CSV table of C-alpha atoms and ligand atoms in Angstrom, one decimal:
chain,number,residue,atom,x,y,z
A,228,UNK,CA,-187.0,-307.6,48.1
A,229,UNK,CA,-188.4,-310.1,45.3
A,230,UNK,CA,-187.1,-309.3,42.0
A,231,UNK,CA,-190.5,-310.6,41.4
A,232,UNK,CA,-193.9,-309.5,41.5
A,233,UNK,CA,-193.2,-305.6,41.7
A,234,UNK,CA,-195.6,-303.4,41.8
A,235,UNK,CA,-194.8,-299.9,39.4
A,236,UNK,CA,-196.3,-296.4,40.7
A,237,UNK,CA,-197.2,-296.9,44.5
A,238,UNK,CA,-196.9,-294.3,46.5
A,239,UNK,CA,-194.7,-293.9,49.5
A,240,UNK,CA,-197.7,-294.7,52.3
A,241,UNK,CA,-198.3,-298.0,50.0
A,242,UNK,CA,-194.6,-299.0,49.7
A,243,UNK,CA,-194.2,-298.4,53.7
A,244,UNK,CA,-197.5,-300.2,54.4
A,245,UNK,CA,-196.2,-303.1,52.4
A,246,UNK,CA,-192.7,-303.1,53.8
A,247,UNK,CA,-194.3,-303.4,57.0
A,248,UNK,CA,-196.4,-306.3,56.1
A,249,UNK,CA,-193.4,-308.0,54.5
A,250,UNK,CA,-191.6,-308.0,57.6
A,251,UNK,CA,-193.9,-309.0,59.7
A,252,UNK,CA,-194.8,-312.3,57.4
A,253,UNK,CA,-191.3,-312.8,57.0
A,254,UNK,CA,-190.5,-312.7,61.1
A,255,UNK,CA,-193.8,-313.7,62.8
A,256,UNK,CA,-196.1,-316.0,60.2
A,257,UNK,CA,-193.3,-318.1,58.1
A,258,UNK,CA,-191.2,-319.9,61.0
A,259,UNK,CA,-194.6,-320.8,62.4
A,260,UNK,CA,-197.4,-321.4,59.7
A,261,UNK,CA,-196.5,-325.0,58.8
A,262,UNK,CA,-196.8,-326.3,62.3
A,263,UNK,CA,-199.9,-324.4,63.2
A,264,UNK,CA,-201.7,-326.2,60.2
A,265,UNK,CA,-200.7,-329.1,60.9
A,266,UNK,CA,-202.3,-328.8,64.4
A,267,UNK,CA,-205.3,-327.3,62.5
A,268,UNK,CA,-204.3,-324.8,65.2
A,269,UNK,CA,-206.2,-321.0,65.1
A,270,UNK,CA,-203.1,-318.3,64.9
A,271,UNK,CA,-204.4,-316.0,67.4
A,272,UNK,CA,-201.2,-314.3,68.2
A,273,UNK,CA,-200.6,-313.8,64.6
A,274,UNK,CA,-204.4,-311.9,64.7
A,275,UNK,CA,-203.9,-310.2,67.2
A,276,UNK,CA,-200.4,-309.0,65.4
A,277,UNK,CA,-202.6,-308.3,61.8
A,278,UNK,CA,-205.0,-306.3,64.7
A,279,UNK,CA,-202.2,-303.8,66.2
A,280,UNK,CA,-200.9,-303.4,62.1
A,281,UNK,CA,-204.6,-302.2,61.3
A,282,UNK,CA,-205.1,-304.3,58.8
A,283,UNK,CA,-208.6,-305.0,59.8
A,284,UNK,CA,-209.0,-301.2,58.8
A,285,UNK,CA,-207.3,-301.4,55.6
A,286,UNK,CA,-210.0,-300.7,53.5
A,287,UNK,CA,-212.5,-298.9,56.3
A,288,UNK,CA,-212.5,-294.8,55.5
A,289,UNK,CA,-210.5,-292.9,57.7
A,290,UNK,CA,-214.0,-291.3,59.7
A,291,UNK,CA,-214.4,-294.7,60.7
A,292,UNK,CA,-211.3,-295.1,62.0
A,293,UNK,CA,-209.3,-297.2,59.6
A,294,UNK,CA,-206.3,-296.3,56.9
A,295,UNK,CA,-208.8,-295.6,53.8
A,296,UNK,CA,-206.6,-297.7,51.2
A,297,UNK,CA,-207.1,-298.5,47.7
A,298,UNK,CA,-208.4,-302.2,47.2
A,299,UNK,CA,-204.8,-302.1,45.6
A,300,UNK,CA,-202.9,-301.5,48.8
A,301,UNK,CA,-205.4,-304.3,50.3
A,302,UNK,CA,-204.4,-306.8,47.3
A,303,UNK,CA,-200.8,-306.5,47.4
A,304,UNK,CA,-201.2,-307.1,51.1
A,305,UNK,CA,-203.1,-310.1,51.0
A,306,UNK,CA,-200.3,-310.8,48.6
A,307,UNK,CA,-197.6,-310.7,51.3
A,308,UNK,CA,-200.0,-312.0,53.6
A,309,UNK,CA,-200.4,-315.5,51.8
A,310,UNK,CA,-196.9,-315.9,50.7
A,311,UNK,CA,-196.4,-316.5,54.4
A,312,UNK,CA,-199.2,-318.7,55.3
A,313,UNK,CA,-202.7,-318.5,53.1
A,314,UNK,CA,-204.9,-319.2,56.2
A,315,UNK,CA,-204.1,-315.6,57.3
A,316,UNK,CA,-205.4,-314.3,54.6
A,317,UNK,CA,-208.3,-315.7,54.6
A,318,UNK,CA,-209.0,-314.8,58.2
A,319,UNK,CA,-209.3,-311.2,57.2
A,320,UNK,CA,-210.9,-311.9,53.7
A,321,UNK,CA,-214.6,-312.0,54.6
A,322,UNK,CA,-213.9,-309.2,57.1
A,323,UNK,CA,-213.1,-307.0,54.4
A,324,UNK,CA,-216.1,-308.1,52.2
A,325,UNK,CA,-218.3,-307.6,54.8
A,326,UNK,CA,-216.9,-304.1,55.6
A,327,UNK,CA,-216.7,-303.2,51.6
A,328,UNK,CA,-220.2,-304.7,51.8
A,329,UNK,CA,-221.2,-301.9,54.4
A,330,UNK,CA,-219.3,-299.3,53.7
A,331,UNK,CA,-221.4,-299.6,49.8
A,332,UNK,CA,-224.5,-300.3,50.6
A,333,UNK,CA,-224.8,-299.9,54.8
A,334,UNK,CA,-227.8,-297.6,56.1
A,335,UNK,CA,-226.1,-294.8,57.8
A,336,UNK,CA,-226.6,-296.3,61.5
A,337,UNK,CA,-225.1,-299.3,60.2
A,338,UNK,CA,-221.5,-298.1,59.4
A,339,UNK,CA,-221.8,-295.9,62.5
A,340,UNK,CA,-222.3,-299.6,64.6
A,341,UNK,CA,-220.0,-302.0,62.6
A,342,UNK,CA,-217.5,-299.9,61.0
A,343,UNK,CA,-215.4,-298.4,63.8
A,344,UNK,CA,-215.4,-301.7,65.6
A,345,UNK,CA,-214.2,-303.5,62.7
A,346,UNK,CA,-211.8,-301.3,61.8
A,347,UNK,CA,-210.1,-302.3,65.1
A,348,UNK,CA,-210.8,-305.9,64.6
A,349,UNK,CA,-213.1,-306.1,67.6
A,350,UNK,CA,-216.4,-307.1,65.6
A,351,UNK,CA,-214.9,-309.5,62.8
A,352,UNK,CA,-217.0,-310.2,59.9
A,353,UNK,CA,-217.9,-313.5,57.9
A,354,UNK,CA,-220.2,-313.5,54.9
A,355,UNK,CA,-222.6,-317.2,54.4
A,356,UNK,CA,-224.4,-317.5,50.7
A,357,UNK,CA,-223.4,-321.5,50.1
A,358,UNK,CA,-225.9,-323.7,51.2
A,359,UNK,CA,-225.7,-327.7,51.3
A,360,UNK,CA,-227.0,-327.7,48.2
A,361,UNK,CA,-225.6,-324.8,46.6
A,362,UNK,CA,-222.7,-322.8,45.7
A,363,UNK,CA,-222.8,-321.6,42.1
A,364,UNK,CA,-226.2,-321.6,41.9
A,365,UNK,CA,-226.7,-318.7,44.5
A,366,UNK,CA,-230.2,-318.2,42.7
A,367,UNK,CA,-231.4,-321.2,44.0
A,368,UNK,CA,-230.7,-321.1,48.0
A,369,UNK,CA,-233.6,-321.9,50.0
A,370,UNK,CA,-232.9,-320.5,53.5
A,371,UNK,CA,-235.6,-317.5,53.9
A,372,UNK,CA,-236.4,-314.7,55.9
A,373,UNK,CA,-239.7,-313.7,56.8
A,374,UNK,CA,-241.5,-310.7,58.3
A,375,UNK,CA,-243.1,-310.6,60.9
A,376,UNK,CA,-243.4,-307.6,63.3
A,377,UNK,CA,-240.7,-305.5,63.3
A,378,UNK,CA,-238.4,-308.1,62.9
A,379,UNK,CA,-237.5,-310.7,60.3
A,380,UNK,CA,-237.2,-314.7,61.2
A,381,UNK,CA,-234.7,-316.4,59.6
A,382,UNK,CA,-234.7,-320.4,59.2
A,383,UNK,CA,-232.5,-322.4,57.1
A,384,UNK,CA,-229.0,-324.3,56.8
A,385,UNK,CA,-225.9,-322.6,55.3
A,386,UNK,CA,-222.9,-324.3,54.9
A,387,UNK,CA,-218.5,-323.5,54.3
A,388,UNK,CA,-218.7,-320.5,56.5
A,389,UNK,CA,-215.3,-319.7,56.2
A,390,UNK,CA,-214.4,-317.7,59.7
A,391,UNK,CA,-218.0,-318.9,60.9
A,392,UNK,CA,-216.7,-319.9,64.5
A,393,UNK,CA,-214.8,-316.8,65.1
A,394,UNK,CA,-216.4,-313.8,63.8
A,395,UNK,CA,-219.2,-312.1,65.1
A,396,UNK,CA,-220.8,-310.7,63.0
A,397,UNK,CA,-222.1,-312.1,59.8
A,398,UNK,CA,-224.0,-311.2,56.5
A,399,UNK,CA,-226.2,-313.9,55.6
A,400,UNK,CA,-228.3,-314.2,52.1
A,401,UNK,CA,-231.9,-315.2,52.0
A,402,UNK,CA,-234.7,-315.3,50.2
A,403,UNK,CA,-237.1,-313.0,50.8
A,404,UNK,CA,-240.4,-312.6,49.3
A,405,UNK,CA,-241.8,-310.0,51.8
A,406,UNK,CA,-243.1,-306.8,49.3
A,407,UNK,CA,-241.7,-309.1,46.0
A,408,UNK,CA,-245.0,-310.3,44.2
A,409,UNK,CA,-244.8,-314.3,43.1
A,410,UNK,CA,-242.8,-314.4,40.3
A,411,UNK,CA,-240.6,-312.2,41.1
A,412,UNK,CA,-236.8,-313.0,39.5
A,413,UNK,CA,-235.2,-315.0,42.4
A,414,UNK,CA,-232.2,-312.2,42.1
A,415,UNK,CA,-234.5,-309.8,43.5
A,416,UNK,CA,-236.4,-311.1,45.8
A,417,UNK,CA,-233.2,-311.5,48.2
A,418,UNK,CA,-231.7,-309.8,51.3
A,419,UNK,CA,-228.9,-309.9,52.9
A,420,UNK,CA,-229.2,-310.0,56.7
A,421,UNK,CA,-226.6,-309.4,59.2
A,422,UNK,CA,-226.6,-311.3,61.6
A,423,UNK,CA,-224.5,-310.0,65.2
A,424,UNK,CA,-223.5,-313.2,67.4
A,425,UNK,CA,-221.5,-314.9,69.9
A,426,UNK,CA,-218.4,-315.9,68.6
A,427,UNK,CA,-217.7,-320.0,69.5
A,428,UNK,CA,-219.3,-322.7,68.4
A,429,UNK,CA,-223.1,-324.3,69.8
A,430,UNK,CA,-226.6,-321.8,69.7
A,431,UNK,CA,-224.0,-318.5,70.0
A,432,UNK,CA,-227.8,-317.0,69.6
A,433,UNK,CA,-231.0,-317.8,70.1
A,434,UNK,CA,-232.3,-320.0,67.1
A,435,UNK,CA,-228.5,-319.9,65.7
A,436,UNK,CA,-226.2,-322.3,65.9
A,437,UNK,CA,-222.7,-322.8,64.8
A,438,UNK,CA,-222.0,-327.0,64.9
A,439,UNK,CA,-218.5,-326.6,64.7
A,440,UNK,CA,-215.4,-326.7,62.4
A,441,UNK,CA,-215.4,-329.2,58.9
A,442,UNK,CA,-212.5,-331.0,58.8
A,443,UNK,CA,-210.7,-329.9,55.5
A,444,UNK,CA,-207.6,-331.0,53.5
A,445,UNK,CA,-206.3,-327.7,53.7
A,446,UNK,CA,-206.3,-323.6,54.6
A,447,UNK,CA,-206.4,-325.4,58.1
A,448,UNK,CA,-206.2,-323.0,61.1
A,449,UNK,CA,-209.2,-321.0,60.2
A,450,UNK,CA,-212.5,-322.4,61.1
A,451,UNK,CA,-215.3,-322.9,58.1
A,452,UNK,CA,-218.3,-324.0,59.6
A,453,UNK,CA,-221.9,-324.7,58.6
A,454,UNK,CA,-224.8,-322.0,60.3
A,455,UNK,CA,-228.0,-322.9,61.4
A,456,UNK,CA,-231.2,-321.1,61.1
A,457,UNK,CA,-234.1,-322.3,63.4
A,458,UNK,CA,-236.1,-318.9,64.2
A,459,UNK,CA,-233.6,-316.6,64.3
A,460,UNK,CA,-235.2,-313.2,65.1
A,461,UNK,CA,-233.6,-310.4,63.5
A,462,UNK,CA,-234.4,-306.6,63.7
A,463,UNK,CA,-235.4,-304.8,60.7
A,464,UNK,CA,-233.0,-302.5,60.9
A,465,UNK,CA,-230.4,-305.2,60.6
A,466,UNK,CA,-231.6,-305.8,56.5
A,467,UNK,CA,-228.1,-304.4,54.9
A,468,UNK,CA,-229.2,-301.0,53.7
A,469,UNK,CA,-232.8,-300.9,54.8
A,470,UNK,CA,-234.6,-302.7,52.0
A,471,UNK,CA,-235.2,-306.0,51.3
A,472,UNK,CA,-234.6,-307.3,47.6
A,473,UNK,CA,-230.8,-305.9,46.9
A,474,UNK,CA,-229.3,-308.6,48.7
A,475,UNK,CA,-228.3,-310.7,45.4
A,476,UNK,CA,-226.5,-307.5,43.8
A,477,UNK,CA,-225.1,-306.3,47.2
A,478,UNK,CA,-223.2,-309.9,47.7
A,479,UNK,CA,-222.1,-309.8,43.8
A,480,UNK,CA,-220.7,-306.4,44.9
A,481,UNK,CA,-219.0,-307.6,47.8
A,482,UNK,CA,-217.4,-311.3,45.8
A,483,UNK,CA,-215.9,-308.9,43.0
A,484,UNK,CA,-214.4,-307.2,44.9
A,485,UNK,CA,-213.5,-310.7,46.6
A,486,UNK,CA,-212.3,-312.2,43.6
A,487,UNK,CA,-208.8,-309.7,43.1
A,488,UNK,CA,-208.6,-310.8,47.0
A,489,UNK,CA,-208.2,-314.5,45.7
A,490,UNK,CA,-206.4,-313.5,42.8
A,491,UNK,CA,-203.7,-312.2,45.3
A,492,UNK,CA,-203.8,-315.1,47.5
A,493,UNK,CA,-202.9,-316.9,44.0
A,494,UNK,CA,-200.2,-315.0,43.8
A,495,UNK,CA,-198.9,-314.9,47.2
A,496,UNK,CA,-198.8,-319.0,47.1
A,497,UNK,CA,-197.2,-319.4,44.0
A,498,UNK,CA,-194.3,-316.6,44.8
A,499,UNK,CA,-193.8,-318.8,48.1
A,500,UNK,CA,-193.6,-321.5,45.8
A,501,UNK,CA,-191.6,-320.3,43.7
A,502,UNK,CA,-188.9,-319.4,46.1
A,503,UNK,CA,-189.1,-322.6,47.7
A,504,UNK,CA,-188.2,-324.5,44.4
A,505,UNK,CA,-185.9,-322.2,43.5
A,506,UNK,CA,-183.7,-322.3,46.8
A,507,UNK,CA,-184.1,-326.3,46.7
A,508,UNK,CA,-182.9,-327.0,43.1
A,509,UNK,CA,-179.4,-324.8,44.2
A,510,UNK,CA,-179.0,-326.9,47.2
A,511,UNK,CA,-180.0,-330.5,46.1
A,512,UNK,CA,-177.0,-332.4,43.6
A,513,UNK,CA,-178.1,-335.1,41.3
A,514,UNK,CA,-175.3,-336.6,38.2
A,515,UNK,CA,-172.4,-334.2,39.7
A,516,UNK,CA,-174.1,-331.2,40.1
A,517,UNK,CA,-177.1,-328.6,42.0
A,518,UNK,CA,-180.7,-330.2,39.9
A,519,UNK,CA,-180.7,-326.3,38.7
A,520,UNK,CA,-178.1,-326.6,36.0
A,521,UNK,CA,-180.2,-329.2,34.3
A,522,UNK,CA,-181.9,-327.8,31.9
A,523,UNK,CA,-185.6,-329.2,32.5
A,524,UNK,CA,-185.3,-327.8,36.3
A,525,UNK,CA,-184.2,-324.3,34.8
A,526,UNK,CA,-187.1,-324.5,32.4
A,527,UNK,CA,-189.5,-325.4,35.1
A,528,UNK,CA,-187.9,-322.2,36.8
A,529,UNK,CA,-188.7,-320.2,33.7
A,530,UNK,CA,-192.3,-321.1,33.4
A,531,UNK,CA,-192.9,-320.9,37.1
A,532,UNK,CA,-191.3,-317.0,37.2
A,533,UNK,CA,-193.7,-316.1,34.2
A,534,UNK,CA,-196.6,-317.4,35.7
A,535,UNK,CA,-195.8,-315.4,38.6
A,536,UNK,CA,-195.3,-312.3,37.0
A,537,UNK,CA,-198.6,-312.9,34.6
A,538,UNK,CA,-200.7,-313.2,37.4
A,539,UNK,CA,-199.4,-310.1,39.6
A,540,UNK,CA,-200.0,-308.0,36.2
A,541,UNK,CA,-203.3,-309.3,36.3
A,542,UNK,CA,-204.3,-309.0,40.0
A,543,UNK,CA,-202.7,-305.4,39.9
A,544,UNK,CA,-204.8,-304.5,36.8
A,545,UNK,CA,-208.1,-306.0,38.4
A,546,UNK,CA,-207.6,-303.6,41.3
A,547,UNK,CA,-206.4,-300.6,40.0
A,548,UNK,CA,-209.5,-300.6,37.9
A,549,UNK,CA,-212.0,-300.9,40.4
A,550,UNK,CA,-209.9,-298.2,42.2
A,551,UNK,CA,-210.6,-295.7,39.5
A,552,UNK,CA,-214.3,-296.6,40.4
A,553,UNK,CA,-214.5,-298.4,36.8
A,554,UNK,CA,-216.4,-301.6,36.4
A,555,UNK,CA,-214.1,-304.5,37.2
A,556,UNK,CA,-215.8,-307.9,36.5
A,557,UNK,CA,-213.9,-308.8,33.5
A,558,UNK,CA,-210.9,-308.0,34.6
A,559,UNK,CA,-211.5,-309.5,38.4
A,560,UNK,CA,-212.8,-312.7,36.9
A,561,UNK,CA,-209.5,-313.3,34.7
A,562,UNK,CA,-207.5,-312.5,37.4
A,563,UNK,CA,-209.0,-314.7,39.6
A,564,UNK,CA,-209.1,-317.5,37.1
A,565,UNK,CA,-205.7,-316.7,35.8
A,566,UNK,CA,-203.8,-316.5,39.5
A,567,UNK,CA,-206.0,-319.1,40.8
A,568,UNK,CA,-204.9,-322.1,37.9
A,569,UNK,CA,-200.8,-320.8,37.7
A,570,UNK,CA,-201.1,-320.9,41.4
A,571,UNK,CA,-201.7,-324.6,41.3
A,572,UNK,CA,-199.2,-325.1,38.2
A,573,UNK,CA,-196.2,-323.3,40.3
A,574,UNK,CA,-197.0,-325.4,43.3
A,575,UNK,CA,-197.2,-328.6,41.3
A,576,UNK,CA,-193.7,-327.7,40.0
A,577,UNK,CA,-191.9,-327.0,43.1
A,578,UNK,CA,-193.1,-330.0,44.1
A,579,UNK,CA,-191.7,-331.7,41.8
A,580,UNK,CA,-188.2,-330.2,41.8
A,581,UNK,CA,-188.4,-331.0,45.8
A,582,UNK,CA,-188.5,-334.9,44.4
A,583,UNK,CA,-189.9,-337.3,47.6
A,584,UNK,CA,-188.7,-334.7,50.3
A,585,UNK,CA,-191.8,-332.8,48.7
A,586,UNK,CA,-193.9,-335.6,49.5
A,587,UNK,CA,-192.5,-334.7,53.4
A,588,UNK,CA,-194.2,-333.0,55.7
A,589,UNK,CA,-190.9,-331.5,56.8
A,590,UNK,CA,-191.4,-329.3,53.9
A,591,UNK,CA,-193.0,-326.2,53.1
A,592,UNK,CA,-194.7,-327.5,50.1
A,593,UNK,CA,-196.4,-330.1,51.5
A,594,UNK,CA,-198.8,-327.4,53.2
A,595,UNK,CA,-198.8,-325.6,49.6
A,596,UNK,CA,-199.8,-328.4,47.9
A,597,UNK,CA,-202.9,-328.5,50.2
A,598,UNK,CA,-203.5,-324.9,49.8
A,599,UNK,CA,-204.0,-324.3,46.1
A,600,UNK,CA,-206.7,-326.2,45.3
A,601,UNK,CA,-208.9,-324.1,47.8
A,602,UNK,CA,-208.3,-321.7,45.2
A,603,UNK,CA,-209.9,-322.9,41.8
A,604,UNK,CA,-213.4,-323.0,44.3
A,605,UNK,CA,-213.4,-320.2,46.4
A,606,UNK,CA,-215.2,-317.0,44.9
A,607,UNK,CA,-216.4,-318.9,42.0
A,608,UNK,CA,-215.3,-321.8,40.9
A,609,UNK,CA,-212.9,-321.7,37.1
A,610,UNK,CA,-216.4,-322.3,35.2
A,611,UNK,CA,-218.2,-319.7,36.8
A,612,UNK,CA,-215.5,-317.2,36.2
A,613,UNK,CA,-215.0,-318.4,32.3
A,614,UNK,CA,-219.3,-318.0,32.6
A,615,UNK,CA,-219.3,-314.4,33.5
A,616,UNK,CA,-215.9,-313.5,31.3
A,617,UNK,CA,-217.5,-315.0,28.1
A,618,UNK,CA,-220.9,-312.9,28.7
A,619,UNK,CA,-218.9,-309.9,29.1
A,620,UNK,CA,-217.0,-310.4,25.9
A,621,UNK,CA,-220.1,-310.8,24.3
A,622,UNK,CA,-221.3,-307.9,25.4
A,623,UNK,CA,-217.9,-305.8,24.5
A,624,UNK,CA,-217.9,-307.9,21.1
A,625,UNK,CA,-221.9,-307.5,19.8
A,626,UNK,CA,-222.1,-307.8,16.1
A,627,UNK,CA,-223.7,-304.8,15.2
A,628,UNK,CA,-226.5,-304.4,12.7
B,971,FAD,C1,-212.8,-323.9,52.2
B,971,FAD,C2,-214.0,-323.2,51.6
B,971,FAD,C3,-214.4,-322.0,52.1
B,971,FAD,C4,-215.5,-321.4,51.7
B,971,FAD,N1,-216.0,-320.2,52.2
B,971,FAD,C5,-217.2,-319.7,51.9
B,971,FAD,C6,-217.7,-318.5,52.6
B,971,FAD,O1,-217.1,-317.9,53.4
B,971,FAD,N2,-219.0,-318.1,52.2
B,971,FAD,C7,-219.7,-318.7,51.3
B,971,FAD,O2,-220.9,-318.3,51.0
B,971,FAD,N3,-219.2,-319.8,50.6
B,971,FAD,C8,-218.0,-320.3,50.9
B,971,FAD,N4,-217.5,-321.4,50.2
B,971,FAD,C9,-218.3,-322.0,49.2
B,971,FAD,C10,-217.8,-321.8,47.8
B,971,FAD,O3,-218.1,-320.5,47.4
B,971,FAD,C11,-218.5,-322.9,46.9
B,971,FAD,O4,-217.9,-324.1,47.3
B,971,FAD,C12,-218.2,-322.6,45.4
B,971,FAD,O5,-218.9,-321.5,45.0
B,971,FAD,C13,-218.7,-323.8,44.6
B,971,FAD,O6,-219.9,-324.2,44.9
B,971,FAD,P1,-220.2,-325.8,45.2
B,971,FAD,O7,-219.2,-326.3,46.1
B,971,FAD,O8,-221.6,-325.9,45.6
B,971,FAD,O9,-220.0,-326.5,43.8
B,971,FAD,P2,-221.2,-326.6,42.7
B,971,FAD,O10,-221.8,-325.3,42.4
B,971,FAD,O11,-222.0,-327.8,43.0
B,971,FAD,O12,-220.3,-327.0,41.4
B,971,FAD,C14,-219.7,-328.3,41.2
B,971,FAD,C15,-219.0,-328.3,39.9
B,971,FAD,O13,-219.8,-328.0,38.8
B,971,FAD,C16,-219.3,-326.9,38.1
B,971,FAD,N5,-220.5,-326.1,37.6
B,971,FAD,C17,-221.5,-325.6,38.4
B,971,FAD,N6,-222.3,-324.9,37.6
B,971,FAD,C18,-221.8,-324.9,36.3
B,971,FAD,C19,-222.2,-324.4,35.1
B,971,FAD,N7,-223.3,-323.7,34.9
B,971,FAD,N8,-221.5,-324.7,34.0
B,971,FAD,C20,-220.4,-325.4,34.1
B,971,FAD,N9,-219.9,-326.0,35.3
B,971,FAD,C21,-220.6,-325.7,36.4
B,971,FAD,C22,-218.5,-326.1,39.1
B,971,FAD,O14,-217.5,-325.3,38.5
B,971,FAD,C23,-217.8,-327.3,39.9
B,971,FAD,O15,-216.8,-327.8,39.1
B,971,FAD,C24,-216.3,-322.0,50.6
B,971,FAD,C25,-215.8,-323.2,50.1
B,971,FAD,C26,-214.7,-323.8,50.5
B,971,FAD,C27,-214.2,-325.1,49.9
């Protein structure tokens, strides 16, 4: 066990769940992840391993047939999970917001349908708001649903569909103005459809198509795709919780909750890279002696172990807040900005202390290096998060009178 990173007050189920996790990154995702994403190769052995540990169902209540943990037991997993390869992690990321997503705001049919077959990691979930032209801006997406019958048709282009190749089943965000007046604030005059499919790449559905996997710099191994929109005819009963207009405050929902699960991917990366500066600097001699009895090394060591620690506080407090079914965006957004920008310090250092054998792709923290950038963009980038933590601290901080 790290002497880092611990976690006071779990309970024995947690501390067994996460011993089991552990072990498993430790034996069947480390001695393979750096080769895989090299080969931009899909772990499918590794999901079908996450599948059998029912960590699909982490989160999923126990009458849908998953474990009903705490978004706690699901962060310190992720945790684990990304130590040993972030990829993983982000494989079972947007399945979990799109369960949250439905187990919140799904009509009752709907959790009947998804939930049980997610929980077993037979439907997998993806969640597509970014557009081409759009990320931050979610107010401004352009891709729109319209009625017509008793179905909707969907047309438009959405784009960094992370697990947009392999899951099947996906919510999608549009504008809707069907019942919302002109005028209407765009916030609330949008829907979030889901969207069942094929998994693959190509028209997995008629008037849905899937090009294929963007070529990134990093978090290779899972596919993020663009999805195309060209008549897509969905049932009505497919609008997540029967009525159009919530779909702005439903995804919000679901990306909070998504943002202490990229706070813990933070933390997973840097504690990887953490350990694999501070095994190097005891094995590598410069002047007569291991790098880590000079002093800068050691202080490098220092900083990067505080980080580490700072940021698990922070992801753990995030969590257990929303746990105890308190509003968490303050806390989730400096958590996720926190984890997110030490993340990318702690990798930069143990870089460093690796010298030009970091610069390798022998080493481990080559792939790092790739890895935590993704980090400062995903779930909001570092200015939206400062955005929605100043406007909360405003609101805690009002002058009165
Ligand atoms: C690998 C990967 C996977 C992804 N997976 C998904 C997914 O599964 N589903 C999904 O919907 N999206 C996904 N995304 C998209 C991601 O959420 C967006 O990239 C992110 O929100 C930023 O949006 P953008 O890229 O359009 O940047 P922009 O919004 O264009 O921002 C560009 C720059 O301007 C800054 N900026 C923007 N607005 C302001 C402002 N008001 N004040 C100050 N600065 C500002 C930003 O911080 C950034 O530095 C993924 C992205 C990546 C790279």
């Amino acid at each position: 066990m790290s002497r880092l990173a611990q976690t006071a007050g779990l309970t024995d189920v947690q501390q067994e769940i996460l011993s089991t996790v552990r072990d498993f990154v430790d034996k069947e995702i480390i001695p393979v992840a750096t080769r895989l994403e090299h080969r931009d190769e899909y772990p499918t052995e590794i999901v079908e391993g996450l599948k059998e540990l029912g960590l699909f169902g982490l989160m999923i209540p126990e009458e849908y047939g998953g474990l009903g943990e705490s978004l706690l037991t699901y962060a310190l997993c992720v945790e684990e999970i990304a130590r040993g390869w972030m990829s993983v992690s982000g494989i079972i990321n947007t399945h979990f917001i799109v369960a949250y997503m439905l187990k919140q705001h799904g009509t009752q049919e709907q959790k009947d349908t998804f939930l049980p077959r997610m929980a077993l990691g037979e439907v997998r979930g993806a969640f597509s708001m970014s557009e081409p032209a759009l990320g931050s801006d979610v107010s401004a997406i352009t891709s729109k649903g319209v009625k017509d019958g008793d179905a909707y048709v969907l047309n438009g282009q959405k784009m960094w569909l992370t697990n947009g190749g392999t899951s099947t089943l996906v919510a999608v965000l549009c504008k809707s103005d069907e019942g919302h007046p002109e005028g209407t604030a765009p916030h609330k005059s949008m829907t979030t459809f889901l969207v069942e499919k094929e998994a693959g790449f190509g028209e997995v559905r008629p008037g849905l198509t899937i090009p294929g996997k963007i070529d990134k710099m990093g978090y290779k191994g899972v596919d993020t795709t663009e999805l195309i929109m060209d008549g897509l005819r969905i049932p009505a009963n497919r609008v997540l919780g029967g009525t159009t207009g919530r779909g702005f405050y439903q995804m919000m929902d679901g990306v909070e909750v998504g943002r202490v699960n990229v706070a813990a991917r933070g933390c997973g990366v840097a504690q990887r890279a953490f350990e694999l500066g501070v095994s190097y600097a005891q094995q590598r001699h410069t002047f007569g002696k291991p790098i880590a009895q000079h002093q800068a090394i050691q202080f490098k060591l220092a900083e990067m172990a505080t980080k580490v620690e700072a940021a698990h506080a922070m992801m753990v407090n995030a969590a257990r807040k929303k746990d105890s079914g308190e509003r968490n965006d303050l806390e989730a957004g400096m958590a996720k900005y926190l984890a997110s920008e030490y993340c990318k310090e702690v990798v930069e250092d143990a870089f460093r202390i690796h010298g030009g054998y970091g610069f390798s792709k022998e080493y481990e923290i080559e792939r790092l290096y790739r890895e935590a950038p993704m980090l400062l963009i995903g779930e909001g980038t570092a200015e939206i998060q400062k955005m929605i933590i100043g406007r909360r601290l405003l609101e805690e901080y009002r002058l009165q009178g």
